[in-house]
XYZ file of C-alpha atoms in Angstrom:
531
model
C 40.484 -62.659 -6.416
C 37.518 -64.543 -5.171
C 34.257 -62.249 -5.417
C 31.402 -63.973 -2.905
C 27.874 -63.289 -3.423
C 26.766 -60.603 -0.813
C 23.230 -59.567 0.732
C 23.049 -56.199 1.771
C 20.280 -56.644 4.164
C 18.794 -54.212 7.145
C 20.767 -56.097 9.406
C 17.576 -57.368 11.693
C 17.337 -60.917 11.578
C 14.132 -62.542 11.202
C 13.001 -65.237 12.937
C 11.560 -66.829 9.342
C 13.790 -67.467 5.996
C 13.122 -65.875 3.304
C 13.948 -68.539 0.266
C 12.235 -66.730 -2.027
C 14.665 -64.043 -2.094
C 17.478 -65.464 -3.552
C 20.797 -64.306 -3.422
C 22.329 -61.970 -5.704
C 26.097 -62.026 -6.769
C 27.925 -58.523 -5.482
C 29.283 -56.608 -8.317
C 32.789 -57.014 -9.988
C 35.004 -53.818 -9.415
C 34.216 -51.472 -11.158
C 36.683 -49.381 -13.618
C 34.096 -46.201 -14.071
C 35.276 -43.123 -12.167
C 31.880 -42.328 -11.244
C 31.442 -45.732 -9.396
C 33.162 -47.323 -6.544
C 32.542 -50.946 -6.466
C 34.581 -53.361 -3.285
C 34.922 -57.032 -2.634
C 33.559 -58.206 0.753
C 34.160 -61.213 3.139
C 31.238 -61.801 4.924
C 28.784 -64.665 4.746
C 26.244 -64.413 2.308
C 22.381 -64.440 3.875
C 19.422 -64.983 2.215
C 18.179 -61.679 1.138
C 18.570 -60.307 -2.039
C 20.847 -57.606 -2.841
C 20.762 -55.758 -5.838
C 23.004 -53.015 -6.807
C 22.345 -50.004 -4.429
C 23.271 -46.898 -6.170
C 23.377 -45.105 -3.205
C 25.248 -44.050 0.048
C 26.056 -47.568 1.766
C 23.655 -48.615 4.449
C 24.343 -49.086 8.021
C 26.483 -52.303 7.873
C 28.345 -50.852 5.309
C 30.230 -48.557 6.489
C 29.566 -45.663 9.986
C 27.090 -43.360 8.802
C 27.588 -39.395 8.539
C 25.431 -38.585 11.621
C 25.049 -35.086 10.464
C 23.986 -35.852 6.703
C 21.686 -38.838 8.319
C 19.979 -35.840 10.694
C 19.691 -33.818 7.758
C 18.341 -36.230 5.417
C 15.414 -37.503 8.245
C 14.483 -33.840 8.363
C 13.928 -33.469 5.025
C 12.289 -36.740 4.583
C 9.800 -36.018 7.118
C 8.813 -33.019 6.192
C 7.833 -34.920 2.741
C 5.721 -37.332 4.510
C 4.172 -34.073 7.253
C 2.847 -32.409 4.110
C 1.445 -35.420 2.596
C -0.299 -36.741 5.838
C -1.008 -32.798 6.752
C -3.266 -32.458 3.688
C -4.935 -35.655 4.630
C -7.324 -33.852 7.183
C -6.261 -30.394 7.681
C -9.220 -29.817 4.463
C -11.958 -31.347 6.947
C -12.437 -28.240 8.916
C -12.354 -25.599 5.732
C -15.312 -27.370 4.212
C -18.164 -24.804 5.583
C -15.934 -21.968 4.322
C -15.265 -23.190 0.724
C -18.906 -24.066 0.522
C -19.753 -20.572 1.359
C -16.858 -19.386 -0.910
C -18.096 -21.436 -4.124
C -21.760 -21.401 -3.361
C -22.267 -25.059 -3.369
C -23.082 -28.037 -1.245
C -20.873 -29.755 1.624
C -21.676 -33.042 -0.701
C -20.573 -31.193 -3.991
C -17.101 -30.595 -2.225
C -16.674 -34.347 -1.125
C -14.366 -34.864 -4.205
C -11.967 -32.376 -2.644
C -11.472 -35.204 -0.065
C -12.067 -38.299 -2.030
C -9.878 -37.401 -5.167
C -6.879 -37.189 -3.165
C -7.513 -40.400 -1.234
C -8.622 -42.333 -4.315
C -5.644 -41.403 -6.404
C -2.922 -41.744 -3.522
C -4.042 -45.237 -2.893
C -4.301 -46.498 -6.135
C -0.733 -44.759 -7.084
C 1.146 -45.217 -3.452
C 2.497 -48.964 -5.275
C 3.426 -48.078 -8.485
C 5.549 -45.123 -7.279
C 7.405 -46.732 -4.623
C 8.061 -49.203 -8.127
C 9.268 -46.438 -9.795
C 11.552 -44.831 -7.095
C 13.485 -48.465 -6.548
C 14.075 -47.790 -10.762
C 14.370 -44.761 -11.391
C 15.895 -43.230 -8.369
C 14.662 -41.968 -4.530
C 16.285 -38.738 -4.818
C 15.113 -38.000 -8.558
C 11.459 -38.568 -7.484
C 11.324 -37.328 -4.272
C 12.736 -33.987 -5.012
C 9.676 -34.110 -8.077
C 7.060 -35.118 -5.972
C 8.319 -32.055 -3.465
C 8.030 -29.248 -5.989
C 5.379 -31.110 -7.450
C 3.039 -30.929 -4.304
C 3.865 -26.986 -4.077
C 2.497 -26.461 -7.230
C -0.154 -28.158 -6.984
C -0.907 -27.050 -3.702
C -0.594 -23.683 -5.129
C -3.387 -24.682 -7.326
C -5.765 -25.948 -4.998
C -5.276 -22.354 -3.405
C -6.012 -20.394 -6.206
C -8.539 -22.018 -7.030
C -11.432 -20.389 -8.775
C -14.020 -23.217 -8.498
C -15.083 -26.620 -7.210
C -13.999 -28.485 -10.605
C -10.552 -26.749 -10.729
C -10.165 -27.338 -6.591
C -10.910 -31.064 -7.114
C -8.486 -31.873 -10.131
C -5.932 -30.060 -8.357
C -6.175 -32.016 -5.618
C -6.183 -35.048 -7.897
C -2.884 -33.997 -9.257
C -1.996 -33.303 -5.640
C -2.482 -36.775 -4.668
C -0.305 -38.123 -7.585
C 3.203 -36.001 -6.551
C 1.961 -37.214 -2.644
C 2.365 -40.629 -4.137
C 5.783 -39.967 -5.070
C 6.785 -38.329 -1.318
C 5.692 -41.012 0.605
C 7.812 -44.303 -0.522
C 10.984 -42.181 -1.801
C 10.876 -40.551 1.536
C 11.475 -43.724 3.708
C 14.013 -45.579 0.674
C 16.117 -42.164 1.366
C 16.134 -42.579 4.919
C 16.656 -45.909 5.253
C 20.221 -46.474 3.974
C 22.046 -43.775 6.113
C 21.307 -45.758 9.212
C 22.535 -48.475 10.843
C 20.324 -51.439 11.242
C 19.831 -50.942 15.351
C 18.866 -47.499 14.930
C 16.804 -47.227 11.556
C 13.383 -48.160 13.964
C 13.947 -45.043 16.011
C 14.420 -43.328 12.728
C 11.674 -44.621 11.163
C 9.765 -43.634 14.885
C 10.955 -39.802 13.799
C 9.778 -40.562 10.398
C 6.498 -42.125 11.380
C 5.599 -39.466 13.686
C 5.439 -36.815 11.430
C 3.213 -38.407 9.251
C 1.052 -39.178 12.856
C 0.978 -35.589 14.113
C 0.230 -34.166 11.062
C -3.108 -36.222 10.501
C -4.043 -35.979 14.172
C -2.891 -32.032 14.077
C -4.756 -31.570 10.583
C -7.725 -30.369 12.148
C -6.049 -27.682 14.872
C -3.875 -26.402 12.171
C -6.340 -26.138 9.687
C -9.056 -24.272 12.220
C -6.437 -21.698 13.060
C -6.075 -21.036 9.393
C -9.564 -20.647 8.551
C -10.112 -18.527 11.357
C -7.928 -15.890 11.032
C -6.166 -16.326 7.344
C -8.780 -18.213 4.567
C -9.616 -21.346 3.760
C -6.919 -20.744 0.723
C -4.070 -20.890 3.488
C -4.844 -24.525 4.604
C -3.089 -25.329 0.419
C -0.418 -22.684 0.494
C 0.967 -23.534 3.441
C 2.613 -26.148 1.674
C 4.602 -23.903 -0.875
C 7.279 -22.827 1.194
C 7.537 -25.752 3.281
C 8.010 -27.829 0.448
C 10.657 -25.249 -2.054
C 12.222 -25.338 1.195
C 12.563 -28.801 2.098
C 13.661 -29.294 -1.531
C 15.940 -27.116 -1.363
C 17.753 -28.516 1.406
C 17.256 -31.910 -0.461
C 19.502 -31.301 -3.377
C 22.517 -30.626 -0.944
C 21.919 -33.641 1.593
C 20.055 -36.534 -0.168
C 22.076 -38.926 -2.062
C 20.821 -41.117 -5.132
C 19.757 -44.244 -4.297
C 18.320 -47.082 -6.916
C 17.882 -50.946 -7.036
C 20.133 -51.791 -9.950
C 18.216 -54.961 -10.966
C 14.784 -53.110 -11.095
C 15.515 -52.277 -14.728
C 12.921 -51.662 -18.283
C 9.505 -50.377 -17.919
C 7.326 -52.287 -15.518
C 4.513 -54.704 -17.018
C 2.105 -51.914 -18.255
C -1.056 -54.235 -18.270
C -0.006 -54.696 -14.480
C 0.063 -51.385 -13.466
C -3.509 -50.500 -15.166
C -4.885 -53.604 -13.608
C -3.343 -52.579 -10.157
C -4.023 -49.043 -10.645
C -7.776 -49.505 -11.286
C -8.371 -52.116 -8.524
C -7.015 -50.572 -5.929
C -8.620 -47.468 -7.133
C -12.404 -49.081 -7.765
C -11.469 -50.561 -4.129
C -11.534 -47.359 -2.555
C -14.443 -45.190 -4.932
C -16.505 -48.069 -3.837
C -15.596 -47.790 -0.090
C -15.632 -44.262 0.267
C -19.121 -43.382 -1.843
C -20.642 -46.403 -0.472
C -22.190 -44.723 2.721
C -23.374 -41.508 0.418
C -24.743 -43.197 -2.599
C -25.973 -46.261 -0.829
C -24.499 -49.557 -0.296
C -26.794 -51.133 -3.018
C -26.255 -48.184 -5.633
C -25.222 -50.155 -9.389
C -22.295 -47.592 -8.981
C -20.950 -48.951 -6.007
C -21.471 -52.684 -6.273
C -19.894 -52.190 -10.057
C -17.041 -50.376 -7.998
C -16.430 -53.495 -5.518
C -16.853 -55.887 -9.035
C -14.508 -54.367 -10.536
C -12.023 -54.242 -7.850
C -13.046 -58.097 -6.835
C -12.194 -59.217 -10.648
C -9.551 -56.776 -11.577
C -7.287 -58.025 -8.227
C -7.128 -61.501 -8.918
C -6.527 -60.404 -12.910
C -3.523 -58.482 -11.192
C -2.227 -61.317 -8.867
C -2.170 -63.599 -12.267
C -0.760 -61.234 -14.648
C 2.359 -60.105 -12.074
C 3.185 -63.920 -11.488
C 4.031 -64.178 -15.180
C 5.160 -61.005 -16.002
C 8.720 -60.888 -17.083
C 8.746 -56.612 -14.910
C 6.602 -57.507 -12.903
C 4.868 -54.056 -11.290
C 5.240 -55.276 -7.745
C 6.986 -58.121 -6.803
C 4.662 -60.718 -4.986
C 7.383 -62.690 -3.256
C 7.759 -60.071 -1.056
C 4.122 -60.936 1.139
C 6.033 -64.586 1.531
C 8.098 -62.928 4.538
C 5.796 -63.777 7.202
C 6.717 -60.408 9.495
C 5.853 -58.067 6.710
C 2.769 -59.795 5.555
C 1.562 -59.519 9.229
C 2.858 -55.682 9.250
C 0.914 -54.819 6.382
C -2.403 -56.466 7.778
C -1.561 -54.953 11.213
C -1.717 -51.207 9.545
C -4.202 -52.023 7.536
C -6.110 -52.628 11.338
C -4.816 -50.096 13.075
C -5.059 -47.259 10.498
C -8.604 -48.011 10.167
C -9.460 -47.175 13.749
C -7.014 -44.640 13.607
C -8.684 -42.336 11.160
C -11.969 -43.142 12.305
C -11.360 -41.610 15.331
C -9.418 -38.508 14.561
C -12.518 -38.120 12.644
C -15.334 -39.188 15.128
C -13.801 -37.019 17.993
C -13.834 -33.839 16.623
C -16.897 -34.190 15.245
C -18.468 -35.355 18.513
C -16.930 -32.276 20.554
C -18.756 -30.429 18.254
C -22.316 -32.158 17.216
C -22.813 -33.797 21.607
C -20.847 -31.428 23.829
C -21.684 -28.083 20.785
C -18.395 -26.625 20.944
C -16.671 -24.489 18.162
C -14.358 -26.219 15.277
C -11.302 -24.178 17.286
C -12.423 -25.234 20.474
C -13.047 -28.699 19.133
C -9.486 -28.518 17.246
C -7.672 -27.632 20.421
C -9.385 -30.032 22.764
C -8.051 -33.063 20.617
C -4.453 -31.676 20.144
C -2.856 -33.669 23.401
C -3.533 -37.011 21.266
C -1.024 -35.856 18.584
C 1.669 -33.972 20.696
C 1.265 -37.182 22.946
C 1.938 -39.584 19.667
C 4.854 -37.694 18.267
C 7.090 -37.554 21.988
C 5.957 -41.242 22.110
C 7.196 -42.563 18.425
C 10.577 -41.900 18.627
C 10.815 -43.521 22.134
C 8.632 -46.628 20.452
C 11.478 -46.855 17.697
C 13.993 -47.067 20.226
C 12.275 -49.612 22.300
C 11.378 -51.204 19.109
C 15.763 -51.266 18.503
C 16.447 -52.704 21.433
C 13.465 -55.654 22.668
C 11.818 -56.042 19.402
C 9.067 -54.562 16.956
C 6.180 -56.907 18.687
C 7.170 -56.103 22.525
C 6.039 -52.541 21.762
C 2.955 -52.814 18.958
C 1.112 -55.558 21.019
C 0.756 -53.056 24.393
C 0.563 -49.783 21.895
C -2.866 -51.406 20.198
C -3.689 -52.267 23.931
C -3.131 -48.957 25.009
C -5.169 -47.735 21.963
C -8.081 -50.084 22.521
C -8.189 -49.556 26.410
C -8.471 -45.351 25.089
C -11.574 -46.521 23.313
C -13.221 -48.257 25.633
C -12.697 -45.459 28.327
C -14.224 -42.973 26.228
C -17.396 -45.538 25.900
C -17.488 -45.960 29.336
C -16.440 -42.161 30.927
C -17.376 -39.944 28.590
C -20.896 -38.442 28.250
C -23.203 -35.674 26.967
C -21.962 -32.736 29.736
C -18.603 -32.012 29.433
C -16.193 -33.075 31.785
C -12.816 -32.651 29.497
C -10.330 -32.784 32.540
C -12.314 -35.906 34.283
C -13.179 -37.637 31.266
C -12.003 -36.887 28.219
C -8.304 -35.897 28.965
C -7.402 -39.070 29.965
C -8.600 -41.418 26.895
C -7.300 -38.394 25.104
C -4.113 -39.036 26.358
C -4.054 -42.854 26.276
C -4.974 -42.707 22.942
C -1.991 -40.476 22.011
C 0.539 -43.060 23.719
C -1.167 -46.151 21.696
C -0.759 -43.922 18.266
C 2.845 -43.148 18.824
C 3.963 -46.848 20.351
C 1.566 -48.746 17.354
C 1.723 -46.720 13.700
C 5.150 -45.732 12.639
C 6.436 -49.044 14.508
C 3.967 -51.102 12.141
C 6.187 -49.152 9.279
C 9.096 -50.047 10.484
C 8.493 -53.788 11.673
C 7.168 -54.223 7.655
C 10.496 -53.521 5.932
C 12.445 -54.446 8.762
C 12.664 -57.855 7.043
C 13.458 -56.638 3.728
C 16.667 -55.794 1.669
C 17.834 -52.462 1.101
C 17.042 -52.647 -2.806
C 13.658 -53.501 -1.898
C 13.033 -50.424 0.297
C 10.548 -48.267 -2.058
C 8.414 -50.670 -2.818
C 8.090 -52.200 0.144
C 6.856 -48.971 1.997
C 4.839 -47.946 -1.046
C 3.040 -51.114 -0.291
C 2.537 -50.586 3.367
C 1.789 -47.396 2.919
C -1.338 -48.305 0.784
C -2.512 -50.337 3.651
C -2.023 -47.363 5.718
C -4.091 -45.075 2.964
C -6.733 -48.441 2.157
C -6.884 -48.610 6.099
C -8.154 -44.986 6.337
C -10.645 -45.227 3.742
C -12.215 -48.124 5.195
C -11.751 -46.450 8.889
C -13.906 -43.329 7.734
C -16.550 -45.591 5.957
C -17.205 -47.864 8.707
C -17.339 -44.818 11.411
C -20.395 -43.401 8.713
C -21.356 -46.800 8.559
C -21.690 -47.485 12.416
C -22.446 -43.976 13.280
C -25.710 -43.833 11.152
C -27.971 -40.634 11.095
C -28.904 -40.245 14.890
C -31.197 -37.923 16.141
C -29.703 -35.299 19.154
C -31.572 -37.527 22.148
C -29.631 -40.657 20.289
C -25.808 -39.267 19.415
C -24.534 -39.938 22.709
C -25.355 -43.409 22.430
C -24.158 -43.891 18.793
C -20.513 -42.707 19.555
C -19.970 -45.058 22.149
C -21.182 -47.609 19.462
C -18.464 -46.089 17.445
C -15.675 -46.211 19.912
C -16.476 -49.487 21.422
C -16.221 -51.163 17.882
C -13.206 -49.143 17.212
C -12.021 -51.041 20.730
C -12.644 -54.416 18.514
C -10.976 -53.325 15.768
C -7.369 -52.014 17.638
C -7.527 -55.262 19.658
C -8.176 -57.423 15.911
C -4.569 -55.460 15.505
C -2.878 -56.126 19.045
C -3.208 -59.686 18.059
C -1.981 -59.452 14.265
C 0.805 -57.169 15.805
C 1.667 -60.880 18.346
C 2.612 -62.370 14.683
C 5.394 -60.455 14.310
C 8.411 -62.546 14.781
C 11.433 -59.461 13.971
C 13.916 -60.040 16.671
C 15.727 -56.952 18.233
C 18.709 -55.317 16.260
C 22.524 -55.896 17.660
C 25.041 -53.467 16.346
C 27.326 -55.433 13.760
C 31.111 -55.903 14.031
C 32.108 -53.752 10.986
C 33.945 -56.519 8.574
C 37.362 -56.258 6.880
C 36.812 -55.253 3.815
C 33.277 -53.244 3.168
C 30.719 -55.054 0.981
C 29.788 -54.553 -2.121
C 27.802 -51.259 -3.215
C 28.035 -49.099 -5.858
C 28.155 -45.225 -4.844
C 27.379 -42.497 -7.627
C 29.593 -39.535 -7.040
């Protein structure tokens, strides 16, 4: 019986090859009890298949529509709690300082810990999820993240708040590409962009909602309460996990990847962001943060070398030679930097120009969130059925228009109905058409095996894009006085206009053409399926 090599690919074409992705041979059938193994007669493509342990994707057979509900549910709540804890700490900083008896700048670690060490670790998870199994690491990183979240609650200090947070960050690592590999494979290739919209807008509304959420806590719980939230959302969601999430694993993703390129990877990326985010504190020309950016501009290059000739390579390079997911990443990368710059810059402008309270402030910024997540899953639709650019490139111009009305409407008496609402608004629509989209337009051009890693990388961008997003809003914001603020925001939001339009026209590079449903074939390809 013949036995033809087999890609099992999203199903999307792309509009570029992808030779570097060679083809894979299917597997022989497969004697084991525990592992069903068919023969296929399709065409072979020219994506790479790899072994998925795993329910079969899309094209591989019609999908349980109630496990594939069940498993976005509980893969979005794994990226809500990550993003959540991304912001929802901004507003309990007065109260912990007054708690511990130290200084707002003594507390900064709370924040930067957790984005240092999920950036430098977002790569080398997704790594070891494609190896070691989705299911294994996401149900880790979710009881993980309680514990540790548990931690940061009880905390009894500023040094035992911070390294919980650290160790936070690492099992946030593990959510985030694990999350998407799960969800990917139990839909079919025209609808995994709406799922991905689902996906993608809980990790939107719970950064933009950080702030509301966390303000109601404060206020009438404790600052504890913006960590243990997390406890029973996450033993639940794991819970629910081990009944509806199915193992999934690239086969050919096998030994322990090239140590020397994980350290140099790890502390690059890391250095990278220390520099970034302590350059606006400790000063641009401080010997620790130029030694930060050195060792980030030599270790990188030491990286790029070491994985070309490594035999496990800790992230496989060929995967930036697919044109659509090169320009996805450097679209995030864009868009998340204005992004988190101004969930950050309006909040604290409602507060420091028009004085009102953090709950006041919280609430007035809450339509740009509820706005995003009704708008995502309609983007992923849209995204299913005319393409991943026809809805980014007017979602950045939606965003960047928001920015330049608040430059242009909004001033130093309140008018939030008039003046603010709107942008507000516009801005909400431009989140929920542009971010999770960007997600799913990146592995939209990637193989099924390739899934973990391939998020994991986009979602550093995502993480590198907000630390550079909150630098340059310090950066471009300065120190003004009270008669100056008003005229330093619209700085702020007029070069965060620049900086989502930079991203409407990475977003026109996109050349992912719309899904079609597939025929199903005769005979199922080849997968492997643990029991």
């Amino acid at each position: 019986m013949s036995n033809p090599a087999v890609s099992t690919t999203t199903g999307e074409p792309s509009a570029e090859p992808s030779p570097e992705l060679p083809v894979a041979p299917s597997a022989e059938l497969s004697a084991e009890p525990s592992v069903l193994s068919v023969e296929p007669s399709v065409e072979p493509s020219s994506a790479p298949t790899g072994k998925l342990s795993s329910a079969p994707t899309g094209e591989e057979q019609t999908p349980d529509t109630g496990r594939a509900r069940a498993v976005l549910a509980v893969t979005s709540v794994g990226v809500f709690v990550v993003f959540l804890d991304s912001t929802i700490v901004n507003v309990a900083f007065e109260s912990i300082t007054r708690s511990f008896r130290t200084t707002t700048a003594g507390l900064s670690w709370v924040l930067n810990a957790y984005a240092l060490v999920l950036t430098a670790l977002l790569v080398l998870a997704g790594r070891l999820a494609d190896q070691f199994g989705r299911r294994r690491l996401f149900q880790i990183g979710l009881i993980g993240f309680a514990v540790t979240s548990a931690g940061c609650g009880l905390a009894s200090g500023t040094a035992a708040l911070v390294a919980a947070r650290a160790l936070q960050a690492v099992f946030a690592a593990l959510l985030v590409p694990s999350s998407l590999a799960l969800l990917l494979p139990e839909f079919p290739a025209e609808k995994r962009s709406a799922a991905i919209g689902v996906w993608g807008a809980m990790g939107g509304l719970a950064a933009a909602s950080g702030p509301t959420l966390g303000s109601l806590l404060v206020q009438y719980l404790s600052w504890r309460w913006v960590f243990l939230v997390n406890v029973p959302i996450c033993l639940l969601a794991a819970l629910v996990g081990a009944r509806v999430l199915r193992e999934s694993r690239d086969e050919n993703a096998t030994g322990v990847p090239d140590p020397l390129g994980v350290v140099l990877m790890t502390v690059a990326l890391g250095a990278a962001a220390l520099g970034i985010v302590e350059g606006p504190q400790w000063g641009w020309d401080d010997p620790r943060v130029l030694g930060a950016f050195l060792t980030a501009a030599v270790g990188l290059p030491l990286f790029v070398i070491r994985t070309r000739h490594a035999a496990r390579p800790a992230v496989d390079l060929s995967l930036f030679r697919v044109r659509s997911y090169s320009v996805a990443n450097a679209g995030m990368l864009t868009f998340a930097m204005a992004f988190f710059a101004i969930t950050l810059a309006n909040i604290i402008f409602l507060q420091t120009v028009w004085h009102w309270s953090v709950l006041h402030s919280a609430v007035a910024v809450t339509p740009s969130p509820l706005l995003a997540g009704v708008t995502a899953p309609l983007a992923g639709a849209l995204a299913d059925r005319f393409s991943h650019r026809a809805v980014l490139v007017p979602g950045a111009v939606a965003f960047a228009a928001a920015m330049l009305l608040f430059a242009t409407r909004v001033g130093s008496t309140p008018h939030y109905v008039t003046d603010w609402l709107p942008a507000a608004m516009l801005t909400g629509v431009g989140i929920g058409l542009t971010f999770t989209t960007l997600g799913s337009a990146a592995v939209a051009s990637l193989p099924p095996s390739r899934f973990g890693v391939g998020s994991a990388i986009n979602s550093s961008f995502r993480q590198l894009g907000a630390v550079l997003g909150v630098s340059m809003f310090v950066a471009v914001l300065g120190t003004p006085s009270a008669a100056s603020a008003l005229d330093a925001f619209h700085r702020v939001w007029y070069v965060m206009a620049a900086v989502a339009t930079l991203s409407a026209l990475l977003c026109a590079g996109i050349r992912n053409r719309p899904h079609q449903p597939q025929p199903q074939p005769a005979r199922p390809s080849a997968v492997t399926v643990d029991s």
